[in-house]
Amino acid sequence: MNQKIQSALISVFYKDGLDSLAKTLHQLGVTIYSTGGTQQFIEALGIPCIGVESITHYPSILGGRVKTLHPKVFGGILGRRELEQDLAEMNQYEIPAIDLVIVDLYPFEETVASTSEEKLIIEKIDIGGPSMIRAAAKNHAHVTVLASKDDYAVLENILQQQQGETTLVQRRSFAAKAFKVVMDYDIAISDYFNTQTTVLRYGENPHQQAKFTGNPDELFEQLHGKELSYNNLVDVDAALQLIGEFGDEQQAVFAIIKHTNVCGIASRASLPEAWHDALAGDPESAFGGILVCNQTVDEQTAQAISEIFFEVLLAPDYTAEAMTILQQKKNRILLKTKAHTQAGASVMRRSLLNGTISQDQDQGNYSEWKEVGGRETTATEKENLIFANLVCKHLKSNAIAIVKDKQLIGKGCGQTSRVDALRQALEKARQFNAELKGSVLASDAFFPFDDCVSMAHAAGIEAFIQPGGSIRDKDSIAYCEANQLAMVFTGQRHFRH
């Protein structure tokens, strides 16, 4: 059923984009009700506007906290136009029908991101806005609701094409969006009140102040040791992200993290073996690192790892004998992980340029398995390439990971050149006497030339995995074809800054 819009209530925090829609409403003869700054904005456009106070006969009170919370406002929004009793009561109490509600919400999340002053944050919890949005969305059989400026142009186009009317399908669509806006807003407020904030000793460096806001207790329990520092938290996050990749791994996996990069990792039949081979990949970098594994730490493993200095150990559990050994160092941090899942929310956020950017988490390993080399990968090569690609995903770009028998034997990371990353990886492998022949190589991005492939081949590597998708792929493919090397394209890049 089409509904003619004859009256609108407009009360918004952000005014950008509102002028064109307000002018269209005025041209269509719509009566506009508004509040405070929005009323002033509309009137400045030369458009007549009726203050909500003239309906309620109450001024905005309590510093603006109460403006629209009144039966004459909500009665006009919620009144059912098909019910005689509702219409009679609206007439009796002089409640004007409101056909369109345009309301956005106070910028709560933006305020939380910009200040830690709770008084300012609390004042940005909108009360009337969500209430009016929900009321209008509930009564979408008769009322159109806009809860986002992103829909201003959409509604304006509808009204121009349909002579000021909206269809039930359109109103229901706007209502669905409105309920989502309110839900997300309420979740943000709930997260704020249910998320703990801890002041840290200092930040990345001693002269920097720092705090952590979140619920790490959902991910792990601290059993022993000093308070986690800023750098500890960053590395623990990297460790949980990494070990989460191996949630389905049947064998024991042990990894060593240093400055968020993997410096050692191995998968073996037992945890002591996994630790031994993870350490063997780079025993020099392991000093002072963060350790993480996917199985219960037993006495034998505890004895072995206690031979080096490390900051933090994360494991799903510890035997009593292992705890006795590990607790001998009073500052050593022991964390019991609650689930082998990747840490963090589904969205990653980062502050920069006086703002924030966000993106989805980098999920998965590869989106396709495309054999493009001079031969097919063997079963052993494929198993190691899958392992290497996951490891490479957790190295800073440009990144190269060299793996043999599901053990990281060489890695290059954080280099400005992919060739330099490969040189670093080969040097690391040779430094600790790793046998490169029979190993495989993973790259976090494509090879634009055949230089990396030829250099790795000269060292004894004969199987490669990379995202592919470059116009220069033909060079590395041609080299692999000429030399009977295996090359796999994954279709999924894993850059990491």
mmCIF file with all atom_site columns, C-alpha atoms in Angstrom, residues 18-30 32 47 155-157 159-160 164:
data_model
loop_
_atom_site.group_PDB
_atom_site.id
_atom_site.type_symbol
_atom_site.label_atom_id
_atom_site.label_alt_id
_atom_site.label_comp_id
_atom_site.label_asym_id
_atom_site.label_entity_id
_atom_site.label_seq_id
_atom_site.pdbx_PDB_ins_code
_atom_site.Cartn_x
_atom_site.Cartn_y
_atom_site.Cartn_z
_atom_site.occupancy
_atom_site.B_iso_or_equiv
_atom_site.pdbx_formal_charge
_atom_site.auth_seq_id
_atom_site.auth_comp_id
_atom_site.auth_asym_id
_atom_site.auth_atom_id
_atom_site.pdbx_PDB_model_num
ATOM 1  C CA . LEU A 1 18  ? 20.187 16.983 4.342  1.00 0.00 ? 18  LEU A CA 1
ATOM 2  C CA . ASP A 1 19  ? 19.650 20.231 2.426  1.00 0.00 ? 19  ASP A CA 1
ATOM 3  C CA . SER A 1 20  ? 18.636 18.627 -0.878 1.00 0.00 ? 20  SER A CA 1
ATOM 4  C CA . LEU A 1 21  ? 16.172 16.223 0.765  1.00 0.00 ? 21  LEU A CA 1
ATOM 5  C CA . ALA A 1 22  ? 14.663 19.009 2.904  1.00 0.00 ? 22  ALA A CA 1
ATOM 6  C CA . LYS A 1 23  ? 14.119 21.123 -0.205 1.00 0.00 ? 23  LYS A CA 1
ATOM 7  C CA . THR A 1 24  ? 12.403 18.224 -1.981 1.00 0.00 ? 24  THR A CA 1
ATOM 8  C CA . LEU A 1 25  ? 10.101 17.673 0.999  1.00 0.00 ? 25  LEU A CA 1
ATOM 9  C CA . HIS A 1 26  ? 9.230  21.361 1.026  1.00 0.00 ? 26  HIS A CA 1
ATOM 10 C CA . GLN A 1 27  ? 8.486  21.339 -2.709 1.00 0.00 ? 27  GLN A CA 1
ATOM 11 C CA . LEU A 1 28  ? 6.119  18.407 -2.137 1.00 0.00 ? 28  LEU A CA 1
ATOM 12 C CA . GLY A 1 29  ? 4.248  20.389 0.521  1.00 0.00 ? 29  GLY A CA 1
ATOM 13 C CA . VAL A 1 30  ? 5.398  18.263 3.449  1.00 0.00 ? 30  VAL A CA 1
ATOM 14 C CA . ILE A 1 32  ? 8.383  19.557 8.683  1.00 0.00 ? 32  ILE A CA 1
ATOM 15 C CA . ILE A 1 47  ? 12.196 26.322 4.555  1.00 0.00 ? 47  ILE A CA 1
ATOM 16 C CA . LEU A 1 155 ? 14.450 8.557  -0.514 1.00 0.00 ? 155 LEU A CA 1
ATOM 17 C CA . GLU A 1 156 ? 14.666 11.801 -2.458 1.00 0.00 ? 156 GLU A CA 1
ATOM 18 C CA . ASN A 1 157 ? 14.698 9.861  -5.731 1.00 0.00 ? 157 ASN A CA 1
ATOM 19 C CA . LEU A 1 159 ? 9.670  10.789 -3.657 1.00 0.00 ? 159 LEU A CA 1
ATOM 20 C CA . GLN A 1 160 ? 10.423 12.558 -6.920 1.00 0.00 ? 160 GLN A CA 1
ATOM 21 C CA . GLY A 1 164 ? 5.754  12.026 -2.627 1.00 0.00 ? 164 GLY A CA 1
#
